[in-house]
């Protein structure tokens, strides 16, 4: 999530943690040089996340905590490290159920490398590559993720008024350019990261973490809120209480539409920010209307109706990318193992308007490209590498000059290459080589671990992970019919003058299953599982 906890955990002697059982009273886990102990946390219970971290000891320790929202089992409670959030899926509520306030870790274990000298040299090359790329070297450091707002709005990709539109009239007030001009104090990104896309901004008289694109989209355009000051403030409060800003904003947008339709009289109105700050505390403590909004859109719809416009997939609210203008992103949302997650969904929108300009309306080739991107993102994420580094894979000359003749030709041809991508996906041995200048991850992993890895085997690791998640979901009761989107996105035109402005999911889903090696119900076949050494 961008904090330093992972580094401290590694230095303490562990790569990861599996937490089982439930404490009888509030507690926290203390890890020091491999020694693990469970310590009482009654004195921390009821504290916000910054206060809890301050009271968990020395500053040179990695800390992971929940806020009041996690203690009250808010469905989308987050886990916070410093000011960074592991926000999606309600991990904070799981901590709260276990009466686990947090984890601290520290140690002096040295990181081991298979070939440290070569790693250092290759790492310097990679950093140089990241800094030279127009996205990772210029746009993200200068404007942060909010630098995508203008681009998204121009491509009808910016979720607006509970996803009734892809454009917001006051989008400029939410842009990264305006944020940098009026609010930015300094860049503040992940530990040792060369990109430093994070923002530190002013919240009245206090320096706080700036809002990311998803927060700006879901708490801004999605609610018809053009007040950046309110978004900064709400984002900070969500971090303090430990709340996922994506689901929070989406749930409020749905509640606003229910009120607008006369279904649920809750006082919330699009464009009215007067109640938003107070809602953070109400949701976190499950008080008043906050008790219901704390349940998220799926459960709100089960109580009040309106599932057609409760914008979630498999119970998880979608990100700020409006998929009716990006067919591949729509397919990614629908098939994501996490639900409406743009990253686990493959983030194909990066080809459909954010990095390249591949036609977002066409379904051609999108199934194959979505699978390739999902598996690659899975591999990168599993390796503990920031997914934003994948932007640098996009050819810089196409990003720099998106309207050039060569860019238009390539963007036009790419969808027709879906068949080739599908063949490669079924025959990953075709990628049994390394090309660090194109995809540095497998070569870097080899230099750290000594494990031989190629581009093909790296992506195949991601495929194994994706299929493993899939069969776990099936075991827990999910099925192919859950690979869908709310009817608003499937049946309501985003733009009345554009008959293609819906997600044509059925056209893509059958091809997706076939290329994946899943049956017609979306279940991985035994042949596929054996090939991936999962069955």
Coordinates of C-alpha atoms in Angstrom, one line a residue:
X1 CA 0.0 0.0 0.0
X2 CA 3.0 2.3 -0.3
X3 CA 4.1 2.5 3.4
X4 CA 7.3 1.1 4.9
X5 CA 5.7 -1.9 6.6
X6 CA 6.7 -4.4 4.0
X7 CA 10.3 -3.5 4.2
X8 CA 10.4 -3.7 8.0
X9 CA 8.6 -7.1 7.8
X10 CA 11.2 -8.4 5.5
X11 CA 14.0 -7.1 7.7
X12 CA 12.3 -8.8 10.7
X13 CA 12.8 -12.2 8.9
X14 CA 9.4 -12.7 7.2
X15 CA 8.1 -12.4 3.7
X16 CA 4.5 -12.5 4.7
X17 CA 2.0 -13.3 7.5
X18 CA -1.0 -15.7 7.8
X19 CA -3.1 -14.6 10.8
X20 CA -5.5 -17.2 12.2
X21 CA -7.9 -17.3 15.1
X22 CA -9.3 -14.4 17.1
X23 CA -8.1 -12.6 20.2
X24 CA -10.2 -12.6 23.4
X25 CA -9.4 -8.9 23.9
X26 CA -7.9 -6.1 21.8
X27 CA -4.3 -6.9 20.9
X28 CA -1.5 -6.1 18.5
X29 CA 1.2 -8.4 17.0
X30 CA 4.8 -7.4 17.7
X31 CA 7.5 -8.8 15.4
X32 CA 11.1 -8.1 16.3
X33 CA 14.0 -9.9 14.5
X34 CA 11.9 -13.0 14.0
X35 CA 10.4 -13.1 17.4
X36 CA 6.6 -12.8 17.4
X37 CA 4.4 -11.9 20.4
X38 CA 0.8 -10.8 21.0
X39 CA 0.5 -7.8 23.2
X40 CA -2.6 -6.1 24.8
X41 CA -4.0 -3.1 22.9
X42 CA -6.9 -1.9 25.1
X43 CA -5.1 1.4 25.4
X44 CA -5.1 1.7 21.5
X45 CA -8.7 0.7 21.0
X46 CA -10.8 3.7 19.9
X47 CA -7.8 5.6 18.5
X48 CA -7.6 6.9 14.9
X49 CA -4.9 5.5 12.7
X50 CA -2.2 8.2 13.2
X51 CA -2.7 8.2 17.0
X52 CA -2.5 4.4 17.1
X53 CA 0.8 4.4 15.1
X54 CA 2.3 7.1 17.4
X55 CA 1.5 5.0 20.4
X56 CA 3.0 1.8 18.9
X57 CA 6.6 2.7 19.7
X58 CA 9.7 3.8 17.9
X59 CA 9.4 5.6 14.5
X60 CA 11.9 3.2 12.9
X61 CA 9.4 0.3 13.0
X62 CA 6.9 -0.7 10.4
X63 CA 3.3 -0.3 11.5
X64 CA 0.0 -1.5 10.1
X65 CA -3.2 -0.5 12.0
X66 CA -6.9 -0.1 11.8
X67 CA -9.0 2.9 12.8
X68 CA -12.4 3.2 14.3
X69 CA -14.1 1.9 11.1
X70 CA -12.3 -1.4 11.4
X71 CA -13.2 -1.7 15.1
X72 CA -16.9 -1.3 14.1
X73 CA -16.6 -3.8 11.3
X74 CA -17.4 -1.4 8.5
X75 CA -17.6 -3.6 5.4
X76 CA -14.9 -1.6 3.6
X77 CA -12.6 -0.7 6.5
X78 CA -9.0 -0.3 5.4
X79 CA -5.6 -1.1 7.0
X80 CA -3.3 1.9 7.2
X81 CA 0.5 2.1 7.2
X82 CA 1.7 5.6 7.8
X83 CA -0.7 7.5 5.5
X84 CA -1.1 4.7 2.9
X85 CA -4.1 2.4 2.7
X86 CA -4.6 -1.2 1.9
X87 CA -8.1 -0.1 1.2
X88 CA -10.1 -2.6 -0.8
X89 CA -12.0 -5.7 0.3
X90 CA -12.5 -4.8 4.0
X91 CA -9.3 -6.2 5.4
X92 CA -9.7 -3.6 8.2
X93 CA -13.0 -5.3 9.2
X94 CA -11.2 -8.7 9.4
X95 CA -8.7 -7.1 11.7
X96 CA -11.5 -5.7 13.8
X97 CA -13.3 -9.0 14.0
X98 CA -10.1 -10.6 15.3
X99 CA -9.8 -7.7 17.8
X100 CA -6.4 -7.0 16.1
X101 CA -5.6 -3.3 16.3
X102 CA -2.4 -3.7 14.3
X103 CA 1.0 -5.1 13.6
X104 CA 4.5 -3.7 14.2
X105 CA 7.6 -5.1 12.7
X106 CA 11.3 -4.4 12.8
X107 CA 14.6 -6.2 12.5
X108 CA 18.2 -6.0 11.4
X109 CA 18.2 -8.9 8.9
X110 CA 20.1 -8.1 5.8
X111 CA 18.4 -8.6 2.4
X112 CA 20.0 -11.4 0.5
X113 CA 20.7 -11.4 -3.3
X114 CA 21.7 -14.1 -5.7
X115 CA 23.9 -11.5 -7.6
X116 CA 23.8 -8.2 -5.8
X117 CA 26.3 -6.3 -8.1
X118 CA 24.3 -7.2 -11.2
X119 CA 21.1 -6.4 -9.4
X120 CA 22.4 -2.9 -8.5
X121 CA 23.5 -2.2 -12.1
X122 CA 20.2 -3.5 -13.6
X123 CA 18.2 -1.5 -11.0
X124 CA 20.0 1.7 -12.0
X125 CA 19.1 1.0 -15.6
X126 CA 15.5 0.4 -14.6
X127 CA 15.3 3.6 -12.6
X128 CA 16.8 5.5 -15.6
X129 CA 14.1 3.9 -17.8
X130 CA 11.3 4.9 -15.4
X131 CA 12.6 8.5 -15.2
X132 CA 12.9 8.7 -19.0
X133 CA 9.3 7.6 -19.7
X134 CA 6.6 10.3 -20.2
X135 CA 4.2 8.7 -17.7
X136 CA 6.5 7.5 -14.9
X137 CA 9.2 10.1 -15.4
X138 CA 7.1 13.2 -16.1
X139 CA 3.3 13.0 -15.7
X140 CA 3.1 11.0 -12.5
X141 CA 5.9 12.9 -10.6
X142 CA 4.5 16.2 -11.7
X143 CA 0.7 15.7 -11.3
X144 CA 0.3 12.4 -9.5
X145 CA -2.5 10.0 -10.4
X146 CA -4.9 13.0 -10.6
X147 CA -3.0 13.9 -13.8
X148 CA -5.3 11.4 -15.5
X149 CA -8.5 13.4 -14.8
X150 CA -8.4 15.5 -18.0
X151 CA -7.6 12.5 -20.2
X152 CA -10.4 10.5 -18.6
X153 CA -12.9 13.2 -19.0
X154 CA -12.1 13.7 -22.6
X155 CA -12.5 10.0 -23.3
X156 CA -15.8 9.7 -21.4
X157 CA -14.1 7.6 -18.8
X158 CA -14.6 9.7 -15.6
X159 CA -17.4 8.2 -13.5
X160 CA -20.0 10.9 -12.9
X161 CA -23.2 11.1 -10.9
X162 CA -23.3 7.4 -9.9
X163 CA -22.0 6.4 -13.3
X164 CA -24.8 8.0 -15.3
X165 CA -22.2 9.8 -17.3
X166 CA -18.5 9.6 -18.2
X167 CA -17.9 13.4 -18.2
X168 CA -18.1 16.0 -15.5
X169 CA -18.6 19.6 -16.4
X170 CA -16.3 20.9 -13.6
X171 CA -13.6 18.3 -14.2
X172 CA -10.9 21.0 -14.3
X173 CA -11.4 21.7 -10.6
X174 CA -10.4 18.1 -9.9
X175 CA -7.4 17.9 -12.3
X176 CA -3.9 17.1 -11.2
X177 CA -2.7 20.2 -12.8
X178 CA -5.0 22.4 -10.6
X179 CA -4.1 20.4 -7.5
X180 CA -0.4 20.8 -8.2
X181 CA -0.8 24.6 -8.8
X182 CA -2.9 25.4 -5.8
X183 CA -2.4 22.7 -3.1
X184 CA 0.8 20.8 -3.6
X185 CA 3.5 21.1 -0.9
X186 CA 5.8 18.4 -2.1
X187 CA 5.8 14.9 -3.6
X188 CA 5.6 12.1 -1.1
X189 CA 5.5 8.6 -2.6
X190 CA 6.5 5.1 -1.6
X191 CA 9.7 4.3 0.2
X192 CA 12.8 4.6 -2.2
X193 CA 10.4 4.9 -5.2
X194 CA 12.0 6.9 -8.1
X195 CA 8.5 8.0 -9.4
X196 CA 7.2 9.7 -6.2
X197 CA 3.7 10.2 -7.5
X198 CA 2.2 10.7 -4.0
X199 CA 1.1 14.2 -3.0
X200 CA 1.5 16.1 0.2
X201 CA -1.1 19.0 0.2
X202 CA -2.6 21.6 2.5
X203 CA -5.7 20.8 4.5
X204 CA -6.5 24.2 6.0
X205 CA -3.4 24.8 8.1
X206 CA -2.2 21.2 8.1
X207 CA -0.1 19.1 5.7
X208 CA -1.8 15.8 4.8
X209 CA -1.6 13.1 2.1
X210 CA -3.2 14.3 -1.1
X211 CA -6.1 12.4 -2.7
X212 CA -5.4 9.9 -5.5
X213 CA -7.3 9.7 -8.7
X214 CA -9.8 7.1 -7.5
X215 CA -10.6 9.2 -4.5
X216 CA -11.0 12.3 -6.6
X217 CA -13.3 10.4 -9.0
X218 CA -15.5 8.7 -6.4
X219 CA -15.8 11.6 -4.0
X220 CA -15.7 14.2 -6.7
X221 CA -17.3 13.7 -10.1
X222 CA -19.3 10.7 -8.9
X223 CA -21.0 12.9 -6.3
X224 CA -21.0 16.1 -8.6
X225 CA -18.6 17.6 -6.0
X226 CA -16.1 20.0 -7.6
X227 CA -14.7 21.3 -4.3
X228 CA -11.1 20.0 -4.0
X229 CA -10.9 21.3 -0.5
X230 CA -13.7 19.0 0.6
X231 CA -12.2 16.0 -1.2
X232 CA -8.8 16.6 0.5
X233 CA -10.5 16.9 3.9
X234 CA -12.7 13.8 3.4
X235 CA -9.7 11.8 2.1
X236 CA -7.7 12.7 5.2
X237 CA -10.6 11.8 7.5
X238 CA -11.0 8.4 5.7
X239 CA -7.3 7.7 6.3
X240 CA -7.7 8.6 10.0
X241 CA -10.8 6.5 10.5
X242 CA -9.6 3.7 8.2
X243 CA -12.0 3.7 5.3
X244 CA -11.7 2.7 1.6
X245 CA -12.5 5.9 -0.3
X246 CA -13.6 4.1 -3.4
X247 CA -16.4 2.1 -1.8
X248 CA -17.2 5.1 0.5
X249 CA -17.7 7.4 -2.4
X250 CA -19.6 4.8 -4.5
X251 CA -21.9 4.0 -1.6
X252 CA -22.7 7.6 -1.0
X253 CA -23.4 8.1 -4.8
X254 CA -25.8 5.2 -4.7
X255 CA -27.5 6.6 -1.5
X256 CA -27.8 10.0 -3.3
X257 CA -29.6 8.4 -6.2
X258 CA -31.9 6.4 -3.9
X259 CA -32.8 9.7 -2.3
X260 CA -33.2 11.5 -5.6
X261 CA -35.6 8.7 -6.8
X262 CA -37.7 9.0 -3.6
X263 CA -36.7 5.5 -2.4
X264 CA -34.7 6.3 0.7
X265 CA -35.1 9.7 2.4
X266 CA -31.6 10.2 3.7
X267 CA -30.9 13.9 3.1
X268 CA -28.0 13.2 0.7
X269 CA -28.0 15.2 -2.6
X270 CA -25.7 15.3 -5.6
X271 CA -23.6 18.4 -5.6
X272 CA -24.2 19.0 -1.9
X273 CA -21.1 18.5 0.2
X274 CA -22.5 19.7 3.5
X275 CA -22.9 16.2 5.0
X276 CA -19.9 14.5 3.6
X277 CA -17.3 15.2 6.3
X278 CA -19.8 14.2 9.1
X279 CA -20.6 11.0 7.1
X280 CA -17.1 9.7 7.6
X281 CA -17.6 9.5 11.4
X282 CA -21.2 8.3 11.1
X283 CA -20.1 5.4 8.9
X284 CA -17.1 4.6 11.0
X285 CA -19.2 4.4 14.2
X286 CA -22.2 2.9 12.4
X287 CA -24.5 5.7 13.6
X288 CA -27.6 7.2 11.9
X289 CA -27.6 6.7 8.1
X290 CA -23.9 5.8 8.4
X291 CA -24.9 2.4 9.8
X292 CA -26.5 1.5 6.5
X293 CA -23.9 3.2 4.2
X294 CA -21.3 1.2 6.1
X295 CA -22.7 -1.9 4.4
X296 CA -21.8 -0.9 0.9
X297 CA -23.9 -0.7 -2.3
X298 CA -24.7 -4.4 -2.7
X299 CA -26.4 -4.7 0.7
X300 CA -28.0 -1.3 0.4
X301 CA -29.6 -2.5 -2.8
X302 CA -30.8 -5.7 -1.1
X303 CA -32.6 -3.6 1.4
X304 CA -34.0 -0.7 -0.7
X305 CA -33.8 -2.0 -4.3
X306 CA -32.0 -0.4 -7.2
X307 CA -29.5 -3.2 -7.9
X308 CA -29.5 -2.0 -11.6
X309 CA -27.6 1.1 -10.6
X310 CA -25.7 -0.2 -7.5
X311 CA -22.3 -0.1 -9.2
X312 CA -20.5 -3.1 -7.8
X313 CA -19.2 -6.4 -9.1
X314 CA -19.3 -9.5 -6.8
X315 CA -20.0 -7.1 -4.0
X316 CA -17.0 -4.8 -4.6
X317 CA -17.6 -1.3 -5.9
X318 CA -15.9 -0.4 -9.2
X319 CA -13.1 2.2 -9.5
X320 CA -13.5 5.6 -11.2
X321 CA -13.1 4.3 -14.8
X322 CA -16.5 4.3 -16.5
X323 CA -16.4 1.1 -18.6
X324 CA -19.0 2.0 -21.2
X325 CA -16.3 3.9 -22.9
X326 CA -13.7 1.1 -22.5
X327 CA -14.9 -2.4 -23.4
X328 CA -11.8 -4.1 -22.1
X329 CA -12.1 -2.3 -18.7
X330 CA -15.7 -3.5 -18.6
X331 CA -14.7 -7.1 -19.2
X332 CA -11.9 -6.7 -16.6
X333 CA -14.3 -5.5 -14.0
X334 CA -16.7 -8.4 -14.7
X335 CA -14.1 -11.1 -14.5
X336 CA -11.9 -9.7 -11.7
X337 CA -11.5 -12.2 -8.9
X338 CA -11.7 -9.3 -6.4
X339 CA -14.9 -7.9 -7.9
X340 CA -14.9 -4.3 -9.2
X341 CA -11.1 -3.9 -9.0
X342 CA -9.5 -2.1 -11.9
X343 CA -6.0 -3.5 -11.1
X344 CA -7.0 -7.2 -10.6
X345 CA -9.3 -6.6 -13.6
X346 CA -6.2 -6.0 -15.8
X347 CA -6.4 -2.2 -16.2
X348 CA -6.9 -2.5 -19.9
X349 CA -8.1 1.1 -19.8
X350 CA -4.4 2.0 -20.1
X351 CA -4.7 1.0 -23.8
X352 CA -8.1 2.5 -24.2
X353 CA -7.4 6.1 -23.6
X354 CA -5.0 6.6 -20.7
X355 CA -1.7 5.6 -22.3
X356 CA -2.5 4.6 -25.8
X357 CA -5.6 5.4 -27.8
X358 CA -6.9 2.0 -28.9
X359 CA -10.6 2.3 -29.7
X360 CA -12.5 1.8 -26.5
X361 CA -15.8 1.0 -28.2
X362 CA -14.6 -2.1 -30.1
X363 CA -14.7 -5.5 -28.5
X364 CA -12.3 -7.0 -31.0
X365 CA -9.2 -8.4 -29.3
X366 CA -10.2 -7.2 -25.9
X367 CA -10.7 -10.7 -24.4
X368 CA -7.1 -11.8 -25.2
X369 CA -5.6 -8.5 -24.2
X370 CA -7.5 -8.4 -20.9
X371 CA -6.3 -11.9 -20.0
X372 CA -2.7 -11.0 -20.8
X373 CA -2.9 -7.9 -18.7
X374 CA -4.7 -9.6 -15.8
X375 CA -2.0 -12.2 -15.6
X376 CA 0.9 -9.8 -15.9
X377 CA -0.6 -7.5 -13.2
X378 CA -1.1 -10.5 -11.0
X379 CA 2.6 -11.5 -11.4
X380 CA 3.8 -7.9 -10.8
X381 CA 1.6 -7.6 -7.7
X382 CA 2.6 -11.0 -6.3
X383 CA 6.3 -9.9 -6.7
X384 CA 5.6 -6.9 -4.4
X385 CA 6.3 -4.4 -7.1
X386 CA 4.3 -1.2 -7.6
X387 CA 1.9 -1.7 -10.5
X388 CA 2.5 1.9 -11.7
X389 CA 5.9 0.8 -13.0
X390 CA 4.1 -1.1 -15.7
X391 CA 3.2 2.2 -17.4
X392 CA 6.8 2.2 -18.6
X393 CA 6.1 -0.9 -20.7
X394 CA 4.1 1.3 -23.1
X395 CA 6.2 2.6 -26.0
X396 CA 7.2 6.2 -25.1
X397 CA 6.9 7.5 -28.7
X398 CA 3.2 6.4 -28.7
X399 CA 2.5 8.1 -25.4
X400 CA 4.4 11.3 -26.4
X401 CA 2.6 11.6 -29.7
X402 CA -0.8 9.9 -29.4
X403 CA -2.1 11.7 -32.5
X404 CA 0.8 11.0 -34.8
X405 CA 0.3 9.0 -37.9
X406 CA 2.3 6.0 -36.6
X407 CA 0.4 6.1 -33.3
X408 CA -2.9 6.1 -35.1
X409 CA -1.8 3.1 -37.3
X410 CA -0.6 1.1 -34.3
X411 CA -3.7 1.9 -32.2
X412 CA -5.9 0.9 -35.1
X413 CA -4.0 -2.4 -35.7
X414 CA -3.7 -3.5 -32.0
X415 CA -7.3 -4.9 -31.7
X416 CA -6.8 -7.2 -34.7
X417 CA -3.8 -8.7 -32.9
X418 CA -6.0 -10.3 -30.2
X419 CA -5.8 -13.6 -32.1
X420 CA -2.0 -13.5 -31.9
X421 CA -2.1 -12.6 -28.2
X422 CA -4.5 -15.5 -27.6
X423 CA -2.1 -17.9 -29.3
X424 CA 0.8 -16.7 -27.2
X425 CA -1.2 -17.0 -24.0
X426 CA -1.9 -20.7 -24.9
X427 CA 1.8 -21.2 -25.7
X428 CA 3.9 -19.2 -23.2
X429 CA 7.0 -21.0 -24.3
X430 CA 7.0 -18.5 -27.2
X431 CA 8.2 -16.0 -24.6
X432 CA 11.0 -18.1 -23.2
X433 CA 13.5 -15.3 -23.2
X434 CA 14.3 -12.1 -21.3
X435 CA 14.3 -8.5 -22.5
X436 CA 14.9 -6.3 -19.5
X437 CA 14.4 -3.1 -21.6
X438 CA 10.8 -4.2 -22.3
X439 CA 9.8 -6.2 -19.2
X440 CA 12.5 -6.0 -16.4
X441 CA 10.7 -7.9 -13.7
X442 CA 11.7 -11.5 -14.5
X443 CA 15.3 -10.6 -14.9
X444 CA 15.4 -8.6 -11.7
X445 CA 13.7 -11.5 -9.8
X446 CA 16.4 -13.9 -11.1
X447 CA 19.1 -11.6 -9.8
X448 CA 17.5 -11.5 -6.4
X449 CA 16.5 -15.2 -6.0
X450 CA 18.6 -17.1 -8.5
X451 CA 15.5 -18.7 -9.9
X452 CA 15.6 -18.9 -13.7
X453 CA 12.7 -16.9 -15.0
X454 CA 11.7 -15.6 -18.5
X455 CA 9.0 -13.3 -19.6
X456 CA 6.8 -16.3 -20.4
X457 CA 7.3 -18.0 -17.0
X458 CA 6.8 -14.7 -15.2
X459 CA 3.4 -14.1 -16.8
X460 CA 2.6 -17.8 -16.3
X461 CA 3.1 -17.3 -12.5
X462 CA 0.5 -14.6 -12.8
X463 CA -1.8 -17.0 -14.6
X464 CA -1.4 -19.6 -11.9
X465 CA -2.3 -17.0 -9.3
X466 CA -5.3 -15.9 -11.2
X467 CA -6.6 -19.4 -11.7
X468 CA -6.0 -20.2 -8.0
X469 CA -8.0 -17.2 -6.9
X470 CA -10.7 -18.3 -9.3
X471 CA -11.1 -21.8 -7.9
X472 CA -11.1 -20.5 -4.4
X473 CA -14.0 -18.2 -5.4
X474 CA -15.8 -21.1 -6.9
X475 CA -15.3 -23.1 -3.7
X476 CA -16.8 -20.2 -1.8
X477 CA -19.9 -20.2 -4.0
X478 CA -19.2 -17.8 -6.8
X479 CA -20.0 -18.9 -10.4
X480 CA -19.9 -17.8 -14.0
X481 CA -23.2 -15.9 -13.6
X482 CA -21.4 -13.6 -11.2
X483 CA -19.0 -12.4 -14.0
X484 CA -21.3 -9.6 -14.9
X485 CA -21.9 -5.9 -14.4
X486 CA -24.9 -3.8 -13.1
X487 CA -27.6 -3.3 -15.7
X488 CA -26.9 0.4 -16.0
X489 CA -23.5 -0.4 -17.6
X490 CA -25.0 -3.2 -19.8
X491 CA -28.2 -1.7 -21.0
X492 CA -28.3 2.1 -20.4
X493 CA -26.5 4.1 -23.1
X494 CA -23.9 6.4 -21.6
X495 CA -24.6 8.8 -24.4
X496 CA -28.0 8.8 -26.2
X497 CA -26.4 9.6 -29.5
X498 CA -23.9 6.7 -29.4
X499 CA -25.5 3.2 -29.7
X500 CA -22.1 1.7 -28.8
X501 CA -21.8 3.4 -25.4
X502 CA -22.7 0.3 -23.4
X503 CA -20.5 -2.6 -22.3
X504 CA -21.1 -5.5 -24.7
X505 CA -20.1 -8.1 -22.2
X506 CA -21.7 -11.2 -23.7
X507 CA -19.7 -10.8 -26.9
X508 CA -16.4 -10.8 -25.0
X509 CA -17.1 -13.2 -22.2
X510 CA -17.4 -16.4 -24.3
X511 CA -14.0 -15.6 -26.0
X512 CA -12.5 -14.8 -22.6
X513 CA -13.5 -18.2 -21.1
X514 CA -12.2 -20.0 -24.2
X515 CA -8.8 -18.4 -24.2
X516 CA -8.5 -18.9 -20.4
X517 CA -9.1 -22.6 -20.8
X518 CA -12.3 -22.4 -18.7
X519 CA -15.6 -24.2 -19.5
X520 CA -18.7 -22.3 -20.6
X521 CA -19.6 -21.7 -16.9
X522 CA -16.3 -20.0 -16.2
X523 CA -14.8 -23.0 -14.3
X524 CA -11.1 -23.8 -15.0
X525 CA -10.9 -27.2 -16.7
X526 CA -8.9 -30.1 -15.3
X527 CA -6.6 -29.8 -18.3
X528 CA -5.9 -26.1 -17.5
X529 CA -5.3 -26.8 -13.8
X530 CA -2.9 -29.7 -14.7
X531 CA -1.0 -27.5 -17.1
X532 CA -0.6 -24.9 -14.4
X533 CA 0.3 -27.6 -11.8
X534 CA -2.7 -26.7 -9.7
X535 CA -4.6 -30.0 -10.1

